[in-house]
């Protein structure tokens, strides 16, 4: 992936994050409000998870360029990304799959902190770190909520558009973008240009996502 494309991903992240920060005028982003839901959170959750879907597909294309058409297809699911990354998919070479599985070990356990101190550290992909992972049963809760909202727009599903799900989805996207930064930035530090989230070990608040 080109550095320019990756820079655009961080710019989009900042755009959506700014919308989220704007909601703090009305709902304090505390864990005590974690189950608060709204149409605005609905909109933000769809934006973030759509970007997660796109980012995971880019990662899978890097792992297996020959699968480009399948990855771009409408039937590709988040669990298919897991299969490709964690050596479960047999269409890529064992060497390639093993290298990416090793690469992602740190991403699965990456800890991200919302700047509001009421939240504990968040590991949005922790369920994928287990060797005993069941790809259907361990799909992240926030992703299931996104799918409910995406395919069933009614008064019942809006309750899935919570502050908690939005925060977890943001953290999941940050983890993936950091991983792609390692692939595209050849020298210099990797920055997390967030105004709300902190990742220990990574400088933040540099607009642009890194040394682009």
Tab-separated table of N, CA and C in Angstrom, residues 2 16 29 32 55 58 63-64 78 86 88 98 102 118 150-151 159 169 179 182-183 187 193-194 200 203:
chain	number	residue	atom	x	y	z
A	2	UNK	N	0.469	2.258	-0.770
A	2	UNK	CA	1.267	3.470	-0.858
A	2	UNK	C	1.116	4.304	0.411
A	16	UNK	N	-13.779	11.541	11.016
A	16	UNK	CA	-14.847	10.875	11.758
A	16	UNK	C	-14.665	11.085	13.258
A	29	UNK	N	-18.087	11.416	27.460
A	29	UNK	CA	-17.607	10.106	26.994
A	29	UNK	C	-17.061	9.233	28.115
A	32	UNK	N	-19.561	5.442	32.291
A	32	UNK	CA	-20.882	5.442	32.919
A	32	UNK	C	-21.989	5.752	31.917
A	55	UNK	N	-10.184	-1.578	5.352
A	55	UNK	CA	-8.798	-1.737	5.781
A	55	UNK	C	-8.411	-3.208	5.891
A	58	UNK	N	-7.747	-4.518	2.494
A	58	UNK	CA	-6.430	-4.113	1.987
A	58	UNK	C	-5.328	-4.990	2.575
A	63	UNK	N	-1.616	-9.840	1.781
A	63	UNK	CA	-1.259	-11.213	2.115
A	63	UNK	C	-1.376	-12.108	0.883
A	64	UNK	N	-2.457	-11.924	0.135
A	64	UNK	CA	-2.739	-12.811	-0.993
A	64	UNK	C	-3.226	-12.009	-2.192
A	78	UNK	N	-15.956	-10.597	7.689
A	78	UNK	CA	-14.854	-10.316	8.606
A	78	UNK	C	-14.172	-11.610	9.046
A	86	UNK	N	-4.829	-15.646	9.942
A	86	UNK	CA	-4.407	-16.601	10.968
A	86	UNK	C	-4.147	-18.007	10.437
A	88	UNK	N	-5.719	-19.980	8.479
A	88	UNK	CA	-6.809	-20.940	8.337
A	88	UNK	C	-7.205	-21.118	6.870
A	98	UNK	N	2.226	-17.648	7.669
A	98	UNK	CA	2.938	-17.685	8.940
A	98	UNK	C	3.543	-16.332	9.265
A	102	UNK	N	2.442	-14.053	12.568
A	102	UNK	CA	3.420	-13.546	13.535
A	102	UNK	C	3.330	-12.034	13.642
A	118	UNK	N	-12.116	7.128	32.905
A	118	UNK	CA	-13.033	6.124	33.458
A	118	UNK	C	-12.949	4.798	32.701
A	150	UNK	N	-26.763	-2.021	10.245
A	150	UNK	CA	-26.624	-1.915	8.795
A	150	UNK	C	-27.782	-2.574	8.059
A	151	UNK	N	-28.224	-3.718	8.551
A	151	UNK	CA	-29.217	-4.503	7.821
A	151	UNK	C	-30.629	-4.404	8.391
A	159	UNK	N	-30.613	0.832	19.475
A	159	UNK	CA	-30.032	0.635	20.803
A	159	UNK	C	-28.629	0.016	20.723
A	169	UNK	N	-14.998	0.346	18.308
A	169	UNK	CA	-14.758	0.331	16.867
A	169	UNK	C	-13.621	1.271	16.498
A	179	UNK	N	-0.913	-1.166	12.113
A	179	UNK	CA	-0.283	-2.284	11.431
A	179	UNK	C	0.082	-1.917	9.996
A	182	UNK	N	3.218	0.141	9.705
A	182	UNK	CA	4.468	-0.618	9.739
A	182	UNK	C	4.842	-1.112	8.343
A	183	UNK	N	3.838	-1.325	7.489
A	183	UNK	CA	4.099	-1.806	6.132
A	183	UNK	C	4.511	-0.687	5.191
A	187	UNK	N	10.962	4.462	7.425
A	187	UNK	CA	11.870	5.021	8.409
A	187	UNK	C	11.124	6.069	9.218
A	193	UNK	N	-2.325	9.895	15.178
A	193	UNK	CA	-2.772	11.285	15.210
A	193	UNK	C	-4.181	11.447	15.759
A	194	UNK	N	-4.407	10.928	16.954
A	194	UNK	CA	-5.734	10.994	17.548
A	194	UNK	C	-5.812	12.105	18.589
A	200	UNK	N	-0.031	3.481	24.127
A	200	UNK	CA	1.292	3.532	24.758
A	200	UNK	C	2.400	3.122	23.795
A	203	UNK	N	3.832	8.026	19.685
A	203	UNK	CA	3.519	9.459	19.789
A	203	UNK	C	2.183	9.737	19.111
